[in-house]
PDB file of C-alpha atoms in Angstrom:
ATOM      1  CA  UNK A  13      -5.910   7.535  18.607  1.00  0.00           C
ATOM      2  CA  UNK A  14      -6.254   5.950  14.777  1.00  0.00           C
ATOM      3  CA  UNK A  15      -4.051   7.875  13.167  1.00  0.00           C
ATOM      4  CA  UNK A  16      -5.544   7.144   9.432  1.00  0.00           C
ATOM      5  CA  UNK A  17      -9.732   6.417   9.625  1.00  0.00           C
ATOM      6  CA  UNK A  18     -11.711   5.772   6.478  1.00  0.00           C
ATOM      7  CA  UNK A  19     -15.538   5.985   6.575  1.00  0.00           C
ATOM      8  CA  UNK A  20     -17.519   3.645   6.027  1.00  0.00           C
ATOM      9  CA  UNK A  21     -15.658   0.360   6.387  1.00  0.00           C
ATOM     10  CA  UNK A  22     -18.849  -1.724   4.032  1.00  0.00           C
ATOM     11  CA  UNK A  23     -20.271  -0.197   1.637  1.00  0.00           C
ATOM     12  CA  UNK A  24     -23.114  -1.786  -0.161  1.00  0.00           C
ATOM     13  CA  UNK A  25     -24.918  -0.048  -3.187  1.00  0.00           C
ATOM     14  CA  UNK A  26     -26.597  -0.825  -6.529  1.00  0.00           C
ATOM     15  CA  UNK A  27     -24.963   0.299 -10.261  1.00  0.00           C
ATOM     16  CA  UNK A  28     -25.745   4.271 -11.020  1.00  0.00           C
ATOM     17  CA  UNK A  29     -25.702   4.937  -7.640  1.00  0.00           C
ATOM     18  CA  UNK A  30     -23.416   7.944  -6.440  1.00  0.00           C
ATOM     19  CA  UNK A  31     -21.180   7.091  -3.232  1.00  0.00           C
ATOM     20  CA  UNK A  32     -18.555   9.050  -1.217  1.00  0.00           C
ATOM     21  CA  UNK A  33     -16.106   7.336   0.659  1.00  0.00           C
ATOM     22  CA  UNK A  34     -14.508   9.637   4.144  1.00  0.00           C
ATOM     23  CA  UNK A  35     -10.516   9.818   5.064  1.00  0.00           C
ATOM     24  CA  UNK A  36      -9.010  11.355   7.907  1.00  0.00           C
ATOM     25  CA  UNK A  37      -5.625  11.369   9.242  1.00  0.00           C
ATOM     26  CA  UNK A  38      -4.104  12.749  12.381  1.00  0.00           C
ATOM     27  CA  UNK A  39      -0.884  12.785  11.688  1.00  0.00           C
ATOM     28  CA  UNK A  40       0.007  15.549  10.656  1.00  0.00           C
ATOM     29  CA  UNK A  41       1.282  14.801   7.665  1.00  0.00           C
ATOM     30  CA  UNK A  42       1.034  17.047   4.124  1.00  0.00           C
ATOM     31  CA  UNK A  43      -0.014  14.277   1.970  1.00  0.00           C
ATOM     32  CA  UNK A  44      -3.105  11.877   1.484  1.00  0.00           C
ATOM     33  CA  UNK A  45      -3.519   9.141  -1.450  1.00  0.00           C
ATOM     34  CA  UNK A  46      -6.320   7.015  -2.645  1.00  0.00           C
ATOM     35  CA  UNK A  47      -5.556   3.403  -3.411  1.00  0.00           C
ATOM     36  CA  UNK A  48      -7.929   0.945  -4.864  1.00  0.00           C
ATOM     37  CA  UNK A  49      -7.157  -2.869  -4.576  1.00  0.00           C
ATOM     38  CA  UNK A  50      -8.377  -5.424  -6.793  1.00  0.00           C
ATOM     39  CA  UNK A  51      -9.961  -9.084  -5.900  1.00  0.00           C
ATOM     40  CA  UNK A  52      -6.436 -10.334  -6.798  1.00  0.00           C
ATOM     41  CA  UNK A  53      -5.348  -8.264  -3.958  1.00  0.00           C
ATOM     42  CA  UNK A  54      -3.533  -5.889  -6.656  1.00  0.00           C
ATOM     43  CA  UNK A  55      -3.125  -2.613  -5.229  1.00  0.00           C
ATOM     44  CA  UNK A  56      -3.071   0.452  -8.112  1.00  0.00           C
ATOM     45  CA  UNK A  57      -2.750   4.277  -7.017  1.00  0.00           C
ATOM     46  CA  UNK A  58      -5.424   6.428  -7.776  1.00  0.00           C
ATOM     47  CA  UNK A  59      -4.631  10.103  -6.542  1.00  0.00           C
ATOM     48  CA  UNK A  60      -2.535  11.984  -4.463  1.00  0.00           C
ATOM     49  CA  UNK A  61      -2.874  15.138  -2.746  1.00  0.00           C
ATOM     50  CA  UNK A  62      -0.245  17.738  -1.486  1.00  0.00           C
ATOM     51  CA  UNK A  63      -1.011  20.379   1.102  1.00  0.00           C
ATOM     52  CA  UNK A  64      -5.014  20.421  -0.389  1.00  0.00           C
ATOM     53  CA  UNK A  65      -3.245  19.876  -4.305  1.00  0.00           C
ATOM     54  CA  UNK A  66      -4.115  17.369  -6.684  1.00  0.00           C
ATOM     55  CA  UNK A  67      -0.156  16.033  -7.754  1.00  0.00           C
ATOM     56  CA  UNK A  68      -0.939  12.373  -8.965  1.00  0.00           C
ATOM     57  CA  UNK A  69      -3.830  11.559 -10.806  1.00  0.00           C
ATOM     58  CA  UNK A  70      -3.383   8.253 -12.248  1.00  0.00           C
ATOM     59  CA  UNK A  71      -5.582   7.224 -14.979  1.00  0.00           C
ATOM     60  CA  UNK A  72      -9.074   6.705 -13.215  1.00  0.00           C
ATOM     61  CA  UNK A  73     -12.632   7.868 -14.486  1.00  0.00           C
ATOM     62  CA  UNK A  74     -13.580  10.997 -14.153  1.00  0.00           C
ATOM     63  CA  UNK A  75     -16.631   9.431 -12.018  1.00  0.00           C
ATOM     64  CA  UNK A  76     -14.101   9.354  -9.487  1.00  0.00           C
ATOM     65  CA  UNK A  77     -13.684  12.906  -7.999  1.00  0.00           C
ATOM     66  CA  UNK A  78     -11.240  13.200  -5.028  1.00  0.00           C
ATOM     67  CA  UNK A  79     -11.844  15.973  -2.129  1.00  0.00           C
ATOM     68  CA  UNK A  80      -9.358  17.669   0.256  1.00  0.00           C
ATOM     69  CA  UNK A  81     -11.188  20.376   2.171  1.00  0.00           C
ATOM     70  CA  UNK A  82      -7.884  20.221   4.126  1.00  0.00           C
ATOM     71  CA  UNK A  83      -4.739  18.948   4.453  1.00  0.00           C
ATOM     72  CA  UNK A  84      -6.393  16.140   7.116  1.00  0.00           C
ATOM     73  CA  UNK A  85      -9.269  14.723   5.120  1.00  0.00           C
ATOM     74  CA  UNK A  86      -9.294  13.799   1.795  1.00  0.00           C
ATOM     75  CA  UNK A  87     -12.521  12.311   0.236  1.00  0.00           C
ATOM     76  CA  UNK A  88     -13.474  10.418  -2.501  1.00  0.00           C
ATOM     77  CA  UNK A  89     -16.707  10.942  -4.227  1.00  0.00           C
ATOM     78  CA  UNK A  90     -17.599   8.550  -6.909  1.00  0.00           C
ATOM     79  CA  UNK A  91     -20.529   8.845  -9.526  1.00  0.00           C
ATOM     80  CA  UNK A  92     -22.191   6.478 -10.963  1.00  0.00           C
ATOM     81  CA  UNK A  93     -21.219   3.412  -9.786  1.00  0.00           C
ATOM     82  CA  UNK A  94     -20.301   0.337 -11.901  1.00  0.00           C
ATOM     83  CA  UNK A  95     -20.319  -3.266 -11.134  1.00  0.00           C
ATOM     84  CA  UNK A  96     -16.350  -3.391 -11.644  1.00  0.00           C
ATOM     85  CA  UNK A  97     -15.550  -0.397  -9.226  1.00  0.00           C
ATOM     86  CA  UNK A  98     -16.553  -3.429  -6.717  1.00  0.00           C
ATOM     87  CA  UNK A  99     -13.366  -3.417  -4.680  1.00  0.00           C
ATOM     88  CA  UNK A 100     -11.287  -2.482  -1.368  1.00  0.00           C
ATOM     89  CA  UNK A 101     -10.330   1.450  -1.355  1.00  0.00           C
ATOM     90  CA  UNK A 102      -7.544   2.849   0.567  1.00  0.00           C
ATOM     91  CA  UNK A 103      -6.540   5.874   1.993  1.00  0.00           C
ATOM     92  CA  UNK A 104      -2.837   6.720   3.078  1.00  0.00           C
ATOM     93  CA  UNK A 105      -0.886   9.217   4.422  1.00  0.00           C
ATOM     94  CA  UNK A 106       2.868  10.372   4.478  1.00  0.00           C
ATOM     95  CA  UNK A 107       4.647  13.429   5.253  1.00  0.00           C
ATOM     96  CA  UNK A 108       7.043  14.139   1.383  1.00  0.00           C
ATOM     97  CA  UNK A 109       9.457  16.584   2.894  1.00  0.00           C
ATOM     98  CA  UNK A 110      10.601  14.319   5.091  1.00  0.00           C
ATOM     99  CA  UNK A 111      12.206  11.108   6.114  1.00  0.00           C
ATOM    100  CA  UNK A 112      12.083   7.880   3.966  1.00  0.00           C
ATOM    101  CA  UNK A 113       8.669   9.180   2.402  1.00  0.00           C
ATOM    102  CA  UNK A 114       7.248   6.252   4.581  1.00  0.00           C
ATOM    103  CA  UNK A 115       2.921   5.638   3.848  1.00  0.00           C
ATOM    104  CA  UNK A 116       0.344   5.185   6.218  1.00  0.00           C
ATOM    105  CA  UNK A 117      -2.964   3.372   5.353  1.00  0.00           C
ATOM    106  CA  UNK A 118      -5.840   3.130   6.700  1.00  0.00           C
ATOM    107  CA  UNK A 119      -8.227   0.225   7.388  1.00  0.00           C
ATOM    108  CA  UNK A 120     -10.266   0.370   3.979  1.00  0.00           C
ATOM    109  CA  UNK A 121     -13.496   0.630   2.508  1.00  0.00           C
ATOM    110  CA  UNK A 122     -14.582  -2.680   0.998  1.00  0.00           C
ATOM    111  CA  UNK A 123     -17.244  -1.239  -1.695  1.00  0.00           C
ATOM    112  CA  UNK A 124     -19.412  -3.886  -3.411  1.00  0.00           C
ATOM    113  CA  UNK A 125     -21.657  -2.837  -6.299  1.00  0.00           C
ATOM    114  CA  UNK A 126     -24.426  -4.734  -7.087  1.00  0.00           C
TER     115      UNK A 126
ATOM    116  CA  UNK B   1       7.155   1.797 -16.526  1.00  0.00           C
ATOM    117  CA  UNK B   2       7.809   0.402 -13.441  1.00  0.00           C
ATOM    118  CA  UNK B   3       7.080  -3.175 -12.448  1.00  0.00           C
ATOM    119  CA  UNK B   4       7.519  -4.844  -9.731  1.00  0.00           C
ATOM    120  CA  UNK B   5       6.961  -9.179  -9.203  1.00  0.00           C
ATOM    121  CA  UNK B   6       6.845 -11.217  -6.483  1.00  0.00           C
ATOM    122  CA  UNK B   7       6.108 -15.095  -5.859  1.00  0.00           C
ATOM    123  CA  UNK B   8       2.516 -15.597  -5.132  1.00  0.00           C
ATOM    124  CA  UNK B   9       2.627 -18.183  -2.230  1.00  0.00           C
ATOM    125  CA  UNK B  10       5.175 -19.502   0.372  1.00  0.00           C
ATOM    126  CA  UNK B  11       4.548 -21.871   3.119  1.00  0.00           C
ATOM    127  CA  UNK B  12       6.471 -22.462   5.786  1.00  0.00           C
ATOM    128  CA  UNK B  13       6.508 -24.338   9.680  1.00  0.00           C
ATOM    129  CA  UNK B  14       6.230 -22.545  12.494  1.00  0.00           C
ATOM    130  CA  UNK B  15       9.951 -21.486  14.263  1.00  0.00           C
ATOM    131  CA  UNK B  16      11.646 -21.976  10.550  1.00  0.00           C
ATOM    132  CA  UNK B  17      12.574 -18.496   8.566  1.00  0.00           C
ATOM    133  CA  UNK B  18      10.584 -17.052   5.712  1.00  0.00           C
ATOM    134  CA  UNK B  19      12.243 -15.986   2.784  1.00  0.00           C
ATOM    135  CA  UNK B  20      10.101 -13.188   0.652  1.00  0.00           C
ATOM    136  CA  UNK B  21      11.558 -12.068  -3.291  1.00  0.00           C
ATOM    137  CA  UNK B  22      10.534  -9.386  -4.744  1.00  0.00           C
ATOM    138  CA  UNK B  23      11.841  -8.031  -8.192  1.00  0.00           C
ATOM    139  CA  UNK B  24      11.473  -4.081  -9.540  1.00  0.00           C
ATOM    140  CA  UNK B  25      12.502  -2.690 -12.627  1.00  0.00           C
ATOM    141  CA  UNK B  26      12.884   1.136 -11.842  1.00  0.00           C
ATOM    142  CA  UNK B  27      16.703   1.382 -11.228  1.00  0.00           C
ATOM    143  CA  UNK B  28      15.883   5.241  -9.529  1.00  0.00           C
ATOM    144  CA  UNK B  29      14.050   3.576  -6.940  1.00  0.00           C
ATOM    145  CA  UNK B  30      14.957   5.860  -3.826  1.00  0.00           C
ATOM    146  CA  UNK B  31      13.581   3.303  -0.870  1.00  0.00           C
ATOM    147  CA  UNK B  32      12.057  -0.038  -0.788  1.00  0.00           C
ATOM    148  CA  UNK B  33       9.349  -1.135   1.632  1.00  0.00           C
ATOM    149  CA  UNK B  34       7.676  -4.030   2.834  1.00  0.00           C
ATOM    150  CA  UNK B  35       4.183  -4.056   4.003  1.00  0.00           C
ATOM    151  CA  UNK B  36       1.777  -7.052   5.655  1.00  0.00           C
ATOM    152  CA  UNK B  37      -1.850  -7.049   4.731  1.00  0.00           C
ATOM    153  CA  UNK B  38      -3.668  -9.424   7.370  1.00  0.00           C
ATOM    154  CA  UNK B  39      -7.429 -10.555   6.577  1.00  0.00           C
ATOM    155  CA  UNK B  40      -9.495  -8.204   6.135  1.00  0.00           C
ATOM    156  CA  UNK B  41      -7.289  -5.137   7.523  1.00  0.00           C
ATOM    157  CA  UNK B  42      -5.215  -2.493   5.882  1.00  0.00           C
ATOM    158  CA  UNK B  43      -1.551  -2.589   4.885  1.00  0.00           C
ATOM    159  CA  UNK B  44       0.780  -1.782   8.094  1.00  0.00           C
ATOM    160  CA  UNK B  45       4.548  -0.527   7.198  1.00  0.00           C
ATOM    161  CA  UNK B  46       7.221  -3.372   8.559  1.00  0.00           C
ATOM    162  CA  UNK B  47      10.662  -1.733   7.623  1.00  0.00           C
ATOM    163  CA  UNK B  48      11.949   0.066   4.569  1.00  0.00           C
ATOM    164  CA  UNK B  49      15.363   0.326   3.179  1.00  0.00           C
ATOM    165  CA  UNK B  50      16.840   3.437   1.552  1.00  0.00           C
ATOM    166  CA  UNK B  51      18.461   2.382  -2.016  1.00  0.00           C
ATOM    167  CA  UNK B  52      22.188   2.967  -1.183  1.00  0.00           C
ATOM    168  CA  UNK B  53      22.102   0.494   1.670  1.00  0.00           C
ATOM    169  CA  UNK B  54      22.783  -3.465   1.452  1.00  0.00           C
ATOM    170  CA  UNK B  55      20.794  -4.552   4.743  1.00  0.00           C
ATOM    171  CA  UNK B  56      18.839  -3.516   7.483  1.00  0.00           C
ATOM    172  CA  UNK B  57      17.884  -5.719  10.385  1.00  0.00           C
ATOM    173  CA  UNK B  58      15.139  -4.631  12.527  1.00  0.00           C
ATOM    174  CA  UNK B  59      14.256  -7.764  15.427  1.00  0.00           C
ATOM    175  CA  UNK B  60      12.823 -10.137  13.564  1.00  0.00           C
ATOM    176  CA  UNK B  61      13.013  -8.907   9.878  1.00  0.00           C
ATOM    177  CA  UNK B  62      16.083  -8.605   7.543  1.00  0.00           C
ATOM    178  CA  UNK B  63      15.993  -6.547   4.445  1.00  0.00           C
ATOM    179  CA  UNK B  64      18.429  -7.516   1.601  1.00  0.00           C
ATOM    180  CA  UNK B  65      18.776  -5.256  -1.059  1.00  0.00           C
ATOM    181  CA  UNK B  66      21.042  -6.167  -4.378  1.00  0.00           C
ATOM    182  CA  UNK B  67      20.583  -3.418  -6.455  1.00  0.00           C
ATOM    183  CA  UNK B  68      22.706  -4.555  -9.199  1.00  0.00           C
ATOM    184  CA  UNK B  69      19.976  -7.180  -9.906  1.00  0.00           C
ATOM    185  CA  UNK B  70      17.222  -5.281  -8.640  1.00  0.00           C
ATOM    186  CA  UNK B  71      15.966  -7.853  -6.299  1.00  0.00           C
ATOM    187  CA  UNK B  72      14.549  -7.062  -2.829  1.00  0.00           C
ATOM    188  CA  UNK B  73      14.221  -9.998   0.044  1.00  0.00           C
ATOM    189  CA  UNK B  74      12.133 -10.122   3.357  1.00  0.00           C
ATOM    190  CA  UNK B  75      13.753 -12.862   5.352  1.00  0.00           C
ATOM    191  CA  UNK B  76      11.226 -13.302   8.691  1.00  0.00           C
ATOM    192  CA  UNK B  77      13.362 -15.232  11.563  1.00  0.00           C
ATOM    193  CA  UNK B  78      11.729 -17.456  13.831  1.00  0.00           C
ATOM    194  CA  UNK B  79       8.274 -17.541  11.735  1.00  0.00           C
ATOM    195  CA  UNK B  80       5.214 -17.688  13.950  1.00  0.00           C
ATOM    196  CA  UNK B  81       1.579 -18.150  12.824  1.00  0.00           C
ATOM    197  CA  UNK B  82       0.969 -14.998  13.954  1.00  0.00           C
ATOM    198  CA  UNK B  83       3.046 -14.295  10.845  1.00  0.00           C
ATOM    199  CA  UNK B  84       0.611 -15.193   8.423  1.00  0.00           C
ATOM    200  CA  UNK B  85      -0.526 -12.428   6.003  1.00  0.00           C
ATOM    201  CA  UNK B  86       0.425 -11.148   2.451  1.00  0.00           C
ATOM    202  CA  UNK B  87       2.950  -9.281   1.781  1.00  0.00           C
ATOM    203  CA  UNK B  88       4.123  -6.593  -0.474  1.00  0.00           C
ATOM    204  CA  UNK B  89       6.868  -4.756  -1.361  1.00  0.00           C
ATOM    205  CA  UNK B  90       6.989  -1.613  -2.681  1.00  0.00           C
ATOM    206  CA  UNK B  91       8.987   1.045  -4.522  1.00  0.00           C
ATOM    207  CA  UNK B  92       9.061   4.990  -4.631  1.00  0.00           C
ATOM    208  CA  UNK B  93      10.859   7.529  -7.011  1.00  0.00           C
ATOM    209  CA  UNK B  94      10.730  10.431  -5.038  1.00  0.00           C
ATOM    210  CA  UNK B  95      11.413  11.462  -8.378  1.00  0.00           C
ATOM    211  CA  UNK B  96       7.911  10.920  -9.416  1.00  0.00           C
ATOM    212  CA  UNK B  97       5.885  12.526  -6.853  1.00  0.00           C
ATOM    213  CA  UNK B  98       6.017   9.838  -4.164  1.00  0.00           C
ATOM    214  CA  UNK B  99       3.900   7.660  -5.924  1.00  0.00           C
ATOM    215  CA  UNK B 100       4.713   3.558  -4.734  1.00  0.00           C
ATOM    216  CA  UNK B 101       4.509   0.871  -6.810  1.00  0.00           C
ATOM    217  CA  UNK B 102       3.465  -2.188  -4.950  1.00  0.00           C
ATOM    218  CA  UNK B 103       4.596  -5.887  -5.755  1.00  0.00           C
ATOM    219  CA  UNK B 104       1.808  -8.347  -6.584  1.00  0.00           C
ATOM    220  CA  UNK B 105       1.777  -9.569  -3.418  1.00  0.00           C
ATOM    221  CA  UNK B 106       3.188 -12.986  -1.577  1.00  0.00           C
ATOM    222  CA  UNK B 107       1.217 -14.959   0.853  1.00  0.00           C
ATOM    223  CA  UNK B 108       2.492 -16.144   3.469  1.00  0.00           C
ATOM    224  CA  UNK B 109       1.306 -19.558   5.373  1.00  0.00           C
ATOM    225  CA  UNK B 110       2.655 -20.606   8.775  1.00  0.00           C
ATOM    226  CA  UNK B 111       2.109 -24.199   9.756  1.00  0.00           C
ATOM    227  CA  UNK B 112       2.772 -25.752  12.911  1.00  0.00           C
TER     228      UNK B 112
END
């Protein structure tokens, strides 16, 4: 009964590789975000989706390419891989029409590029 | 842009309250919300507190808000070690697309 899963938790890969990270939620809820946090534990939106639309896309690389086939799963693909894109990635949820806007994350994705 | 600082470290004994700061600069802040970030685990929402409001007590938390100063406390009653994680607090401008802003973070050490 998670209600926000990310797949996979590790994720292990050499520079110029291409990666995709998986988030689903079963909440029900109309919006999904991609955070990534830093080694200082710094945590720095990436992008935001609204009912399947891109609405926040904060100044990230285009390697990064988010996915929302629907409104539960929202993926991130990334290209390309660098040695500083080493870092924890979350996923979050929230439902924006409604209540205190409150955000759901889920468990992360620590990505280490070698 | 907005900003928003915290202390980096408090320590405290076990049974004693915690005391968390956190300053934001973004005066249309429309709720405040404190999060705890355990080892190696994602961020879990604790309470939040809608920007008209002074307080809100929930058990073991209380939420001060003094937004004349901008400054945003997480006091922690009876601290336990199970208590031990960073926190952060964050703002949203539902003005802005419901994008939060999270504080740099403050961790948290329980000693017995």
């Amino acid at each position: 009964d998670t209600a926000v899963s990310q797949t996979p938790k590790y994720l292990v890969t050499q520079m110029g590789n291409d990666k995709s990270i998986k988030c689903e939620q079963n909440l029900g809820h109309d919006t999904m975000y991609w955070y990534k946090q830093d080694s200082k534990k710094f945590l720095k939106i990436m992008f935001s989706y609204n009912n399947k639309e891109l609405i926040i896309n904060e100044t990230v690389p285009n390697r990064f390419s988010p996915k929302s086939p629907d409104k539960a799963h929202l993926n991130l693909h990334i290209n390309s891989l660098e040695l500083g894109d080493s870092a924890v990635y979350f996923c979050a949820s929230s439902q924006a029409s409604t209540g205190a806007y409150e955000q759901y994350f889920g468990p992360g994705t620590r990505l280490t590029v070698t | 842009g907005e900003d928003v600082e915290q202390s980096l470290f408090l320590s405290v004994r076990e049974g004693d309250s915690s005391v968390i700061n956190c300053t934001y600069t973004d005066s249309s802040s429309t709720y405040l919300y404190w999060y705890k970030q355990e080892p190696g685990a994602g961020l879990q929402l604790l309470t939040y507190i809608f920007s008209n409001m002074d307080m809100k007590q929930d058990q073991r938390l209380t939420v001060l808000l003094n937004k004349k100063d901008k400054h945003l406390s997480l006091r922690i009653a009876d601290t336990q070690t199970g208590d031990s994680a960073i926190y952060f607090c964050a703002e949203i401008n539902t003005g802005t697309a419901s994008k939060l802003t999270f504080g740099t973070g403050t961790r948290l050490q329980v000693t017995l």
